[in-house]
Amino acid sequence: MAEMKPEEFMYRPMDQLQGLEYCIDSNPSWFEAIALGFQHYVLSLGTTVMIPTMLVPLMGGSDGDKARVVQTLLFVTGINTLVQTLVGTRLPIVIGGSFAFVVPILSIIRDSSLANISDDHQRFRATMKATQGALIISSTIQIILGFSQLWGICSRFFSPLGMVPVVALVGFGLFDRGFPVAGRCVEIGVPMIILFVALSQYFKWIHTRHLPILERFALLISIAFVWVFALILTAGGAYKNRPLHTQINCRTDKANLISSAPWIMIPYPLQWGPPTFDAGHCFGMMAAAIVSMVESTGAFKAAARLASATPPPAPILSRGIGFQGLGILIDGLCGSLTGSTVSIENVGLLGSTRVGSRRVIQISAGFMIFFSILGKFGAVFASIPFPIFAAVYCILFGIVAAVGLSLLQFTNMNSMRNLFIVGVSLYLGLSVPEYFNRYTLSAQHGPAHTKAGWFNDWLNTTFASPPTVALIVAVVLDNSLEFRGAGRDRGMTWWTPFRTYGGDSRNAEFYGLPFNMGRFIPNYYFR
């Protein structure tokens, strides 16, 4: 047999992934789309419940307050997702609550002027109003950078090489929300991982009426089986005499959401009262808005590949960030407790189901709004134990991280320059935030601990985010280290057509606004 030539076994780089059943602008049947939308809704509940569960008790809130915050966060998630898929980037992404805002929110909670309020209910409302004010002011960062196109101008310095660690760490950087949480209740976490992998990968060939039902709905089927298993363990008394920490993570009746949620509640602006504004709180929250913007940029890139779309051009990135800023403004007005960002787990689900349809995500937004209003019904699904969601994250975050690594195909990885940049930015992107997180856990405050609270929040929030650290390191090195004549090695020549809206004819198909809305938008959003 003749020896194969190198070009015969090397794979050609491709700007769109293969093997997807439905791309961004193609749709499954209505029945399948509704079922897939419900699946995305269920997945979004993990973060929606986790953030209020962690923060509301520290604010002095009751179980009823927590239930109302969960409903509000779910409601604004549905609104922001609809806006983003209609007039934002138009990518199939869920815009949900962000953990990037936790550090400045904790700083507000610990503020002496609020922490010293003796009445818990009054302290909760005062803290919520202070958080609302900080969110409203911080939203202007993304609104200005997005709608002014400044973020799009900055993104032109992002090469495929520089985006590899950013997109990869959007997934890898969330490792602490994966198995460390699933391991809190291994008897339901480990079976969930095994069952989800088995159904979505090993048995995906099983079809029902030409529909790969196990691959498409592996998440729903796995959650249903493991949730029933957890109910049996709870009812059978398996956790009767176990420590409180174990009961909270394993039992299905410890969330107290069903009993405390109202039957019907429509979230509305200023429901907690008029926001209060403090300069220190607002400056600290601005750091979280910037971190959210960086993380969403990486998620936009990943979602575009998993939806078989072209890389989002600079004007589209700016447009998406601008509308995400409006979403944070809505968060602040309605009192959802935290700001918004792209839900990474829902991006990963696009790859698991191989369905990147925009319509599916819009249907999921409808479920979010519907179940946020009907509180009791929504609370049933929201009471799923956290380890079940964390087990799914182990798979979905990994898919997003792998999408980031796939960008290496556009670069020359035989270049020592490129190896240095990717290796250092990936390592520091993991190592620096880990230092900040461990320091915070041991000292109960971040490494930045000066008398200027806003300055502390800036540093502790920025450097606790793996994608943000990776972006700083990668972009600085990529645009300063032997960059002259390295455009091809960096992948810039491959991405040149996608840097502007008119650079590739497919961009208008994927990112054009519906209903002829483009005629009402300034032309610079499409350059």
Short mmCIF file of C-alpha atoms in Angstrom, two decimals:
data_model
loop_
_atom_site.label_atom_id
_atom_site.label_comp_id
_atom_site.label_asym_id
_atom_site.label_seq_id
_atom_site.Cartn_x
_atom_site.Cartn_y
_atom_site.Cartn_z
CA MET A 1 0.00 0.00 0.00
CA ALA A 2 1.32 3.40 -0.97
CA GLU A 3 2.20 5.69 1.92
CA MET A 4 -0.38 8.44 2.51
CA LYS A 5 0.69 12.01 1.95
CA PRO A 6 0.22 14.46 4.87
CA GLU A 7 -2.44 16.43 3.04
CA GLU A 8 -4.48 13.25 2.61
CA PHE A 9 -5.02 12.65 6.32
CA MET A 10 -5.08 16.22 7.64
CA TYR A 11 -8.49 17.76 8.31
CA ARG A 12 -9.33 21.08 6.76
CA PRO A 13 -10.28 23.87 9.21
CA MET A 14 -13.99 24.71 9.04
CA ASP A 15 -15.71 27.80 10.37
CA GLN A 16 -18.95 25.85 10.96
CA LEU A 17 -19.30 22.59 12.87
CA GLN A 18 -20.59 19.51 11.11
CA GLY A 19 -23.10 16.95 12.38
CA LEU A 20 -25.72 19.39 13.68
CA GLU A 21 -29.31 18.43 12.86
CA TYR A 22 -30.76 21.94 13.04
CA CYS A 23 -28.79 25.17 12.74
CA ILE A 24 -29.67 28.63 13.97
CA ASP A 25 -32.33 29.37 11.34
CA SER A 26 -33.76 25.88 10.76
CA ASN A 27 -36.45 24.47 13.01
CA PRO A 28 -37.61 21.02 14.15
CA SER A 29 -41.29 20.16 14.22
CA TRP A 30 -43.42 22.14 16.65
CA PHE A 31 -43.85 19.17 19.00
CA GLU A 32 -40.10 18.56 19.11
CA ALA A 33 -39.35 22.28 19.43
CA ILE A 34 -41.72 22.65 22.40
CA ALA A 35 -40.21 19.62 24.15
CA LEU A 36 -36.68 20.90 23.54
CA GLY A 37 -37.68 24.35 24.76
CA PHE A 38 -39.03 22.85 27.98
CA GLN A 39 -35.72 21.01 28.37
CA HIS A 40 -33.79 24.28 28.13
CA TYR A 41 -36.18 25.79 30.68
CA VAL A 42 -35.55 23.00 33.19
CA LEU A 43 -31.79 23.33 32.74
CA SER A 44 -31.91 27.07 33.39
CA LEU A 45 -33.49 26.47 36.80
CA GLY A 46 -30.19 25.40 38.35
CA THR A 47 -28.56 28.84 38.38
CA THR A 48 -31.94 30.58 38.80
CA VAL A 49 -32.51 28.83 42.13
CA MET A 50 -28.89 28.54 43.28
CA ILE A 51 -28.08 32.27 43.41
CA PRO A 52 -31.13 33.36 45.49
CA THR A 53 -30.73 30.30 47.74
CA MET A 54 -27.17 31.40 48.49
CA LEU A 55 -27.76 35.16 48.89
CA VAL A 56 -31.31 35.78 50.15
CA PRO A 57 -30.76 34.22 53.63
CA LEU A 58 -27.62 36.36 54.06
CA MET A 59 -29.78 39.42 53.34
CA GLY A 60 -32.26 38.47 56.07
CA GLY A 61 -34.89 37.21 53.64
CA SER A 62 -37.40 34.48 54.44
CA ASP A 63 -38.35 31.44 52.33
CA GLY A 64 -41.19 33.53 50.89
CA ASP A 65 -38.72 36.25 49.89
CA LYS A 66 -36.48 33.63 48.29
CA ALA A 67 -39.40 32.23 46.30
CA ARG A 68 -40.34 35.71 45.03
CA VAL A 69 -36.73 36.43 44.02
CA VAL A 70 -36.53 33.10 42.17
CA GLN A 71 -39.76 33.93 40.31
CA THR A 72 -38.49 37.42 39.48
CA LEU A 73 -35.14 36.13 38.23
CA LEU A 74 -36.89 33.51 36.10
CA PHE A 75 -39.26 36.14 34.70
CA VAL A 76 -36.51 38.57 33.66
CA THR A 77 -34.49 35.63 32.26
CA GLY A 78 -37.38 34.91 29.92
CA ILE A 79 -37.72 38.57 28.92
CA ASN A 80 -33.99 39.06 28.35
CA THR A 81 -33.72 35.82 26.38
CA LEU A 82 -36.54 36.87 24.06
CA VAL A 83 -34.95 40.28 23.50
CA GLN A 84 -31.51 38.80 22.82
CA THR A 85 -32.81 36.22 20.33
CA LEU A 86 -35.03 38.74 18.52
CA VAL A 87 -32.93 41.90 18.27
CA GLY A 88 -29.62 41.17 20.06
CA THR A 89 -27.09 38.77 18.62
CA ARG A 90 -30.03 36.57 17.51
CA LEU A 91 -28.02 33.54 18.63
CA PRO A 92 -29.87 30.67 20.37
CA ILE A 93 -28.74 31.62 23.88
CA VAL A 94 -30.43 31.93 27.26
CA ILE A 95 -29.63 35.13 29.18
CA GLY A 96 -29.76 34.11 32.84
CA GLY A 97 -28.40 35.06 36.25
CA SER A 98 -24.67 35.59 36.61
CA PHE A 99 -22.36 34.48 39.42
CA ALA A 100 -19.99 37.30 38.43
CA PHE A 101 -22.12 39.70 40.47
CA VAL A 102 -21.90 37.67 43.69
CA VAL A 103 -18.72 39.35 45.03
CA PRO A 104 -20.06 42.95 44.89
CA ILE A 105 -23.47 41.76 46.16
CA LEU A 106 -21.79 40.15 49.16
CA SER A 107 -19.96 43.43 49.72
CA ILE A 108 -23.31 45.25 49.79
CA ILE A 109 -24.76 42.64 52.19
CA ARG A 110 -21.82 43.16 54.59
CA ASP A 111 -22.03 46.95 54.47
CA SER A 112 -22.35 48.11 58.09
CA SER A 113 -25.17 50.52 57.25
CA LEU A 114 -27.27 47.54 56.11
CA ALA A 115 -25.92 44.67 58.22
CA ASN A 116 -26.77 46.53 61.45
CA ILE A 117 -30.51 46.73 60.70
CA SER A 118 -32.08 44.59 63.42
CA ASP A 119 -35.31 43.62 61.68
CA ASP A 120 -34.57 40.88 59.12
CA HIS A 121 -37.37 41.84 56.73
CA GLN A 122 -36.36 45.50 56.72
CA ARG A 123 -32.72 44.51 56.22
CA PHE A 124 -33.68 42.31 53.27
CA ARG A 125 -35.65 45.07 51.57
CA ALA A 126 -32.96 47.69 52.23
CA THR A 127 -30.23 45.40 50.88
CA MET A 128 -32.32 44.52 47.84
CA LYS A 129 -32.92 48.20 47.06
CA ALA A 130 -29.19 48.94 47.38
CA THR A 131 -28.43 46.04 45.03
CA GLN A 132 -31.01 47.31 42.57
CA GLY A 133 -29.43 50.74 42.49
CA ALA A 134 -25.96 49.30 41.90
CA LEU A 135 -27.26 47.08 39.07
CA ILE A 136 -29.03 49.98 37.39
CA ILE A 137 -25.88 52.13 37.37
CA SER A 138 -23.56 49.27 36.36
CA SER A 139 -25.77 48.44 33.38
CA THR A 140 -24.65 51.67 31.73
CA ILE A 141 -21.18 50.14 31.19
CA GLN A 142 -22.51 47.50 28.80
CA ILE A 143 -25.10 49.81 27.28
CA ILE A 144 -22.47 52.41 26.39
CA LEU A 145 -19.78 49.95 25.23
CA GLY A 146 -22.34 47.98 23.23
CA PHE A 147 -24.50 50.56 21.49
CA SER A 148 -21.54 52.90 20.86
CA GLN A 149 -19.76 50.01 19.07
CA LEU A 150 -16.69 50.46 21.31
CA TRP A 151 -16.74 46.80 22.31
CA GLY A 152 -16.91 45.81 18.65
CA ILE A 153 -13.84 47.95 17.93
CA CYS A 154 -12.00 46.27 20.81
CA SER A 155 -13.04 42.82 19.57
CA ARG A 156 -11.16 43.38 16.30
CA PHE A 157 -7.99 42.74 18.31
CA PHE A 158 -9.29 39.30 19.29
CA SER A 159 -7.73 36.66 17.07
CA PRO A 160 -8.73 32.96 17.07
CA LEU A 161 -5.56 32.34 19.08
CA GLY A 162 -6.58 34.91 21.70
CA MET A 163 -10.12 33.55 21.89
CA VAL A 164 -9.04 29.94 22.51
CA PRO A 165 -8.32 30.39 26.25
CA VAL A 166 -11.27 32.76 26.72
CA VAL A 167 -13.89 30.42 25.25
CA ALA A 168 -12.25 27.34 26.76
CA LEU A 169 -12.26 28.85 30.25
CA VAL A 170 -15.89 29.92 29.88
CA GLY A 171 -16.43 26.17 30.33
CA PHE A 172 -13.35 24.95 32.22
CA GLY A 173 -13.47 27.90 34.61
CA LEU A 174 -16.76 26.64 36.06
CA PHE A 175 -15.28 23.39 37.34
CA ASP A 176 -16.19 24.29 40.92
CA ARG A 177 -19.88 24.17 39.99
CA GLY A 178 -19.56 20.67 38.53
CA PHE A 179 -18.44 17.62 40.45
CA PRO A 180 -17.62 19.47 43.71
CA VAL A 181 -21.37 20.21 43.95
CA ALA A 182 -22.49 16.85 42.53
CA GLY A 183 -20.21 15.16 45.07
CA ARG A 184 -22.21 16.64 47.94
CA CYS A 185 -24.69 13.86 47.22
CA VAL A 186 -22.84 11.21 45.23
CA GLU A 187 -25.74 8.75 45.32
CA ILE A 188 -27.69 10.98 42.95
CA GLY A 189 -24.83 12.96 41.34
CA VAL A 190 -22.83 10.02 39.96
CA PRO A 191 -25.87 8.12 38.59
CA MET A 192 -26.96 11.33 36.87
CA ILE A 193 -23.61 11.67 35.09
CA ILE A 194 -23.58 8.03 34.01
CA LEU A 195 -27.20 8.02 32.83
CA PHE A 196 -26.88 11.30 30.92
CA VAL A 197 -23.71 10.15 29.11
CA ALA A 198 -25.22 6.74 28.34
CA LEU A 199 -28.45 8.13 26.87
CA SER A 200 -26.94 11.04 24.95
CA GLN A 201 -23.92 9.20 23.52
CA TYR A 202 -24.05 5.39 23.72
CA PHE A 203 -27.77 4.97 22.96
CA LYS A 204 -28.26 7.96 20.68
CA TRP A 205 -28.79 5.61 17.73
CA ILE A 206 -32.19 4.56 19.14
CA HIS A 207 -34.91 6.28 17.10
CA THR A 208 -38.67 6.59 17.50
CA ARG A 209 -40.41 7.51 14.26
CA HIS A 210 -37.10 8.76 12.84
CA LEU A 211 -36.55 10.90 15.95
CA PRO A 212 -33.38 10.22 18.04
CA ILE A 213 -35.41 10.57 21.20
CA LEU A 214 -32.69 9.52 23.66
CA GLU A 215 -30.13 11.91 22.20
CA ARG A 216 -32.56 14.83 21.97
CA PHE A 217 -34.14 14.42 25.40
CA ALA A 218 -31.39 12.72 27.40
CA LEU A 219 -31.45 15.61 29.90
CA LEU A 220 -35.18 15.40 30.64
CA ILE A 221 -35.20 11.61 30.82
CA SER A 222 -32.13 11.49 33.08
CA ILE A 223 -33.44 14.19 35.44
CA ALA A 224 -36.82 12.44 35.67
CA PHE A 225 -35.29 9.07 36.61
CA VAL A 226 -32.76 10.45 39.10
CA TRP A 227 -35.31 12.85 40.62
CA VAL A 228 -37.68 9.92 41.24
CA PHE A 229 -34.76 8.01 42.74
CA ALA A 230 -34.05 10.96 45.06
CA LEU A 231 -37.74 11.08 46.03
CA ILE A 232 -37.62 7.38 46.93
CA LEU A 233 -34.50 7.88 49.05
CA THR A 234 -36.11 10.84 50.81
CA ALA A 235 -39.41 9.08 51.46
CA GLY A 236 -37.62 5.93 52.59
CA GLY A 237 -35.79 7.80 55.35
CA ALA A 238 -32.30 7.47 53.89
CA TYR A 239 -31.40 10.96 55.10
CA LYS A 240 -33.40 10.98 58.33
CA ASN A 241 -30.45 11.17 60.71
CA ARG A 242 -27.85 12.61 58.34
CA PRO A 243 -26.14 16.02 58.84
CA LEU A 244 -28.06 19.13 57.80
CA HIS A 245 -25.61 19.82 54.94
CA THR A 246 -26.34 16.38 53.46
CA GLN A 247 -30.09 16.79 53.86
CA ILE A 248 -30.08 20.17 52.11
CA ASN A 249 -28.24 18.74 49.10
CA CYS A 250 -29.90 15.33 48.88
CA ARG A 251 -33.48 15.62 50.12
CA THR A 252 -36.21 16.71 47.72
CA ASP A 253 -38.25 18.49 50.40
CA LYS A 254 -35.69 20.94 51.81
CA ALA A 255 -35.95 23.74 49.24
CA ASN A 256 -39.20 25.09 50.78
CA LEU A 257 -40.03 26.68 47.42
CA ILE A 258 -43.34 24.94 46.79
CA SER A 259 -44.86 25.83 50.15
CA SER A 260 -43.62 29.43 50.15
CA ALA A 261 -44.24 30.35 46.50
CA PRO A 262 -47.48 32.24 45.72
CA TRP A 263 -49.93 30.67 43.29
CA ILE A 264 -49.80 33.66 40.95
CA MET A 265 -47.31 36.53 40.96
CA ILE A 266 -46.43 38.94 38.19
CA PRO A 267 -43.03 40.55 38.83
CA TYR A 268 -43.02 44.28 38.18
CA PRO A 269 -40.51 47.16 38.38
CA LEU A 270 -39.72 48.56 41.83
CA GLN A 271 -41.64 45.77 43.58
CA TRP A 272 -39.23 45.99 46.52
CA GLY A 273 -39.42 49.77 46.68
CA PRO A 274 -37.42 52.61 45.08
CA PRO A 275 -33.73 51.73 44.56
CA THR A 276 -31.05 53.41 46.65
CA PHE A 277 -27.73 54.52 45.22
CA ASP A 278 -24.31 54.43 46.84
CA ALA A 279 -21.18 55.35 44.86
CA GLY A 280 -19.08 52.58 46.38
CA HIS A 281 -21.69 49.91 45.66
CA CYS A 282 -22.12 51.13 42.08
CA PHE A 283 -18.39 51.21 41.28
CA GLY A 284 -17.95 47.70 42.66
CA MET A 285 -20.86 46.39 40.60
CA MET A 286 -19.35 47.88 37.43
CA ALA A 287 -16.50 45.37 37.67
CA ALA A 288 -19.04 42.55 37.61
CA ALA A 289 -20.68 44.09 34.53
CA ILE A 290 -17.33 44.05 32.71
CA VAL A 291 -16.65 40.44 33.76
CA SER A 292 -20.15 39.49 32.56
CA MET A 293 -19.41 41.18 29.24
CA VAL A 294 -16.18 39.21 28.74
CA GLU A 295 -17.81 35.91 29.67
CA SER A 296 -20.72 36.58 27.32
CA THR A 297 -18.35 37.38 24.47
CA GLY A 298 -16.75 33.96 24.84
CA ALA A 299 -20.20 32.37 25.09
CA PHE A 300 -21.35 34.17 21.92
CA LYS A 301 -18.43 32.61 20.04
CA ALA A 302 -19.22 29.14 21.41
CA ALA A 303 -22.95 29.41 20.71
CA ALA A 304 -22.30 30.50 17.13
CA ARG A 305 -20.24 27.37 16.46
CA LEU A 306 -22.74 25.07 18.17
CA ALA A 307 -25.57 26.63 16.14
CA SER A 308 -23.59 26.20 12.89
CA ALA A 309 -23.44 29.96 12.34
CA THR A 310 -20.51 32.07 11.24
CA PRO A 311 -18.44 33.73 13.98
CA PRO A 312 -20.42 36.80 15.13
CA PRO A 313 -18.98 39.96 13.50
CA ALA A 314 -17.88 42.91 15.62
CA PRO A 315 -21.14 44.91 15.13
CA ILE A 316 -23.19 41.90 16.23
CA LEU A 317 -21.07 41.42 19.36
CA SER A 318 -21.62 45.07 20.22
CA ARG A 319 -25.34 44.81 19.58
CA GLY A 320 -25.57 41.77 21.81
CA ILE A 321 -23.63 43.42 24.64
CA GLY A 322 -25.80 46.53 24.36
CA PHE A 323 -29.01 44.54 24.76
CA GLN A 324 -27.45 42.52 27.56
CA GLY A 325 -26.81 45.84 29.30
CA LEU A 326 -30.50 46.65 28.90
CA GLY A 327 -31.17 43.25 30.46
CA ILE A 328 -29.11 44.18 33.53
CA LEU A 329 -31.10 47.42 33.70
CA ILE A 330 -34.31 45.35 33.74
CA ASP A 331 -32.75 43.14 36.44
CA GLY A 332 -32.11 46.21 38.56
CA LEU A 333 -35.56 47.67 38.04
CA CYS A 334 -37.41 44.42 38.80
CA GLY A 335 -35.14 43.34 41.65
CA SER A 336 -33.87 39.98 40.40
CA LEU A 337 -30.92 40.24 42.84
CA THR A 338 -28.19 39.58 40.27
CA GLY A 339 -27.21 40.74 36.79
CA SER A 340 -27.43 38.83 33.52
CA THR A 341 -25.03 36.91 31.34
CA VAL A 342 -25.20 34.08 28.81
CA SER A 343 -26.16 30.76 30.42
CA ILE A 344 -23.18 28.49 29.66
CA GLU A 345 -25.05 25.28 30.47
CA ASN A 346 -27.70 26.07 27.87
CA VAL A 347 -24.99 26.72 25.29
CA GLY A 348 -23.56 23.28 26.06
CA LEU A 349 -26.99 21.72 25.63
CA LEU A 350 -27.00 22.92 22.01
CA GLY A 351 -24.05 20.62 21.39
CA SER A 352 -25.51 17.70 23.33
CA THR A 353 -28.82 17.73 21.43
CA ARG A 354 -27.25 18.87 18.14
CA VAL A 355 -30.10 21.37 17.82
CA GLY A 356 -29.07 25.01 17.52
CA SER A 357 -32.48 26.36 16.53
CA ARG A 358 -33.31 29.89 17.62
CA ARG A 359 -37.01 29.01 17.84
CA VAL A 360 -36.33 26.39 20.52
CA ILE A 361 -34.72 28.97 22.80
CA GLN A 362 -37.56 31.42 22.23
CA ILE A 363 -40.03 28.72 23.26
CA SER A 364 -37.97 28.08 26.40
CA ALA A 365 -38.23 31.81 27.19
CA GLY A 366 -42.01 31.43 26.98
CA PHE A 367 -41.87 28.61 29.54
CA MET A 368 -39.76 30.80 31.84
CA ILE A 369 -42.27 33.64 31.77
CA PHE A 370 -45.25 31.30 32.14
CA PHE A 371 -43.90 29.33 35.11
CA SER A 372 -42.55 32.46 36.82
CA ILE A 373 -46.09 33.82 36.96
CA LEU A 374 -47.63 30.51 38.09
CA GLY A 375 -45.39 30.24 41.13
CA LYS A 376 -46.53 26.91 42.60
CA PHE A 377 -46.13 25.04 39.32
CA GLY A 378 -42.73 26.55 38.62
CA ALA A 379 -41.57 25.77 42.16
CA VAL A 380 -42.16 22.05 41.57
CA PHE A 381 -39.42 21.94 38.92
CA ALA A 382 -37.27 24.43 40.82
CA SER A 383 -37.12 22.03 43.79
CA ILE A 384 -34.84 19.59 41.91
CA PRO A 385 -31.76 18.98 44.14
CA PHE A 386 -28.66 20.95 43.10
CA PRO A 387 -26.39 17.88 42.67
CA ILE A 388 -28.57 16.74 39.77
CA PHE A 389 -27.92 20.01 37.92
CA ALA A 390 -24.23 19.94 38.87
CA ALA A 391 -23.88 16.45 37.40
CA VAL A 392 -25.24 17.73 34.08
CA TYR A 393 -22.86 20.70 34.23
CA CYS A 394 -19.92 18.27 34.24
CA ILE A 395 -20.87 17.32 30.68
CA LEU A 396 -22.24 20.57 29.27
CA PHE A 397 -19.46 22.85 30.52
CA GLY A 398 -16.98 20.40 29.01
CA ILE A 399 -18.66 20.69 25.61
CA VAL A 400 -18.36 24.49 25.69
CA ALA A 401 -14.69 24.24 26.71
CA ALA A 402 -14.04 21.84 23.83
CA VAL A 403 -15.58 24.35 21.40
CA GLY A 404 -13.00 26.87 22.60
CA LEU A 405 -10.19 24.40 21.97
CA SER A 406 -11.58 23.76 18.47
CA LEU A 407 -10.53 27.30 17.51
CA LEU A 408 -6.92 26.05 17.55
CA GLN A 409 -7.55 24.61 14.08
CA PHE A 410 -7.33 28.13 12.63
CA THR A 411 -3.90 28.75 14.16
CA ASN A 412 -0.38 27.41 13.73
CA MET A 413 0.26 25.29 16.80
CA ASN A 414 3.74 24.42 15.58
CA SER A 415 4.72 27.98 16.51
CA MET A 416 6.51 28.35 19.85
CA ARG A 417 5.02 31.84 20.11
CA ASN A 418 1.49 30.46 19.90
CA LEU A 419 2.24 27.60 22.29
CA PHE A 420 3.55 30.11 24.83
CA ILE A 421 0.51 32.38 24.57
CA VAL A 422 -2.08 29.59 24.78
CA GLY A 423 -0.31 27.74 27.57
CA VAL A 424 0.36 30.77 29.76
CA SER A 425 -3.09 32.30 29.34
CA LEU A 426 -4.84 28.99 30.05
CA TYR A 427 -2.74 28.29 33.11
CA LEU A 428 -2.99 31.77 34.59
CA GLY A 429 -6.69 31.87 33.73
CA LEU A 430 -7.17 28.88 36.03
CA SER A 431 -4.48 29.55 38.62
CA VAL A 432 -5.09 33.22 39.44
CA PRO A 433 -8.86 32.86 40.13
CA GLU A 434 -8.16 29.74 42.18
CA TYR A 435 -5.80 31.79 44.36
CA PHE A 436 -8.43 34.51 44.82
CA ASN A 437 -11.14 31.96 45.65
CA ARG A 438 -9.03 30.01 48.16
CA TYR A 439 -7.85 33.20 49.83
CA THR A 440 -11.44 34.38 50.16
CA LEU A 441 -12.58 31.08 51.69
CA SER A 442 -9.79 31.08 54.29
CA ALA A 443 -9.75 34.79 55.19
CA GLN A 444 -13.46 35.58 54.57
CA HIS A 445 -12.37 38.45 52.31
CA GLY A 446 -10.53 38.74 49.02
CA PRO A 447 -6.78 39.38 48.59
CA ALA A 448 -7.63 43.03 47.90
CA HIS A 449 -8.64 44.25 51.36
CA THR A 450 -8.11 48.00 51.56
CA LYS A 451 -10.33 50.65 53.11
CA ALA A 452 -11.71 51.43 49.63
CA GLY A 453 -14.48 48.84 49.26
CA TRP A 454 -15.15 49.62 45.61
CA PHE A 455 -11.46 49.07 44.78
CA ASN A 456 -11.53 45.72 46.56
CA ASP A 457 -14.60 44.68 44.61
CA TRP A 458 -12.97 45.67 41.32
CA LEU A 459 -9.87 43.53 41.87
CA ASN A 460 -11.56 40.61 43.62
CA THR A 461 -14.32 40.37 41.00
CA THR A 462 -12.07 40.80 37.97
CA PHE A 463 -9.37 38.34 38.96
CA ALA A 464 -11.81 35.73 40.26
CA SER A 465 -13.10 35.24 36.69
CA PRO A 466 -11.08 32.72 34.61
CA PRO A 467 -12.26 34.03 31.19
CA THR A 468 -11.43 37.62 32.18
CA VAL A 469 -7.92 36.76 33.36
CA ALA A 470 -7.41 34.67 30.21
CA LEU A 471 -8.60 37.54 28.00
CA ILE A 472 -6.25 40.04 29.64
CA VAL A 473 -3.23 37.73 29.35
CA ALA A 474 -3.99 36.31 25.90
CA VAL A 475 -4.92 39.56 24.15
CA VAL A 476 -1.98 41.50 25.61
CA LEU A 477 0.53 38.80 24.66
CA ASP A 478 -1.05 38.13 21.26
CA ASN A 479 -0.94 41.80 20.27
CA SER A 480 2.51 42.59 21.64
CA LEU A 481 4.67 39.47 21.36
CA GLU A 482 6.24 39.11 17.90
CA PHE A 483 2.92 40.03 16.34
CA ARG A 484 4.30 41.61 13.14
CA GLY A 485 3.92 39.18 10.30
CA ALA A 486 2.21 36.63 12.54
CA GLY A 487 -1.32 37.24 11.22
CA ARG A 488 -1.57 33.85 9.53
CA ASP A 489 -0.18 32.01 12.56
CA ARG A 490 -2.69 33.79 14.81
CA GLY A 491 -5.58 32.81 12.52
CA MET A 492 -6.41 36.40 11.55
CA THR A 493 -6.43 35.69 7.83
CA TRP A 494 -9.02 32.97 8.30
CA TRP A 495 -11.33 35.18 10.40
CA THR A 496 -10.99 38.32 8.30
CA PRO A 497 -14.32 37.82 6.42
CA PHE A 498 -16.17 37.60 9.74
CA ARG A 499 -14.79 40.76 11.32
CA THR A 500 -17.39 42.90 9.53
CA TYR A 501 -21.06 42.29 8.90
CA GLY A 502 -20.70 42.48 5.12
CA GLY A 503 -17.55 40.37 5.01
CA ASP A 504 -19.47 37.14 4.44
CA SER A 505 -22.87 36.75 2.77
CA ARG A 506 -24.02 34.26 5.41
CA ASN A 507 -23.86 36.88 8.16
CA ALA A 508 -27.07 38.53 7.00
CA GLU A 509 -28.83 35.13 7.04
CA PHE A 510 -27.82 34.39 10.63
CA TYR A 511 -27.76 37.83 12.27
CA GLY A 512 -30.15 39.99 10.24
CA LEU A 513 -33.02 41.51 12.21
CA PRO A 514 -36.56 40.19 11.60
CA PHE A 515 -39.62 42.04 10.31
CA ASN A 516 -37.50 44.53 8.33
CA MET A 517 -36.38 46.08 11.60
CA GLY A 518 -32.97 46.77 10.07
CA ARG A 519 -34.29 49.88 8.36
CA PHE A 520 -34.86 51.49 11.77
CA ILE A 521 -31.34 50.66 13.04
CA PRO A 522 -28.28 52.86 12.28
CA ASN A 523 -26.15 51.52 9.45
CA TYR A 524 -23.02 51.19 11.59
CA TYR A 525 -24.57 48.12 13.26
CA PHE A 526 -24.18 46.27 9.96
CA ARG A 527 -20.73 47.32 8.81
#
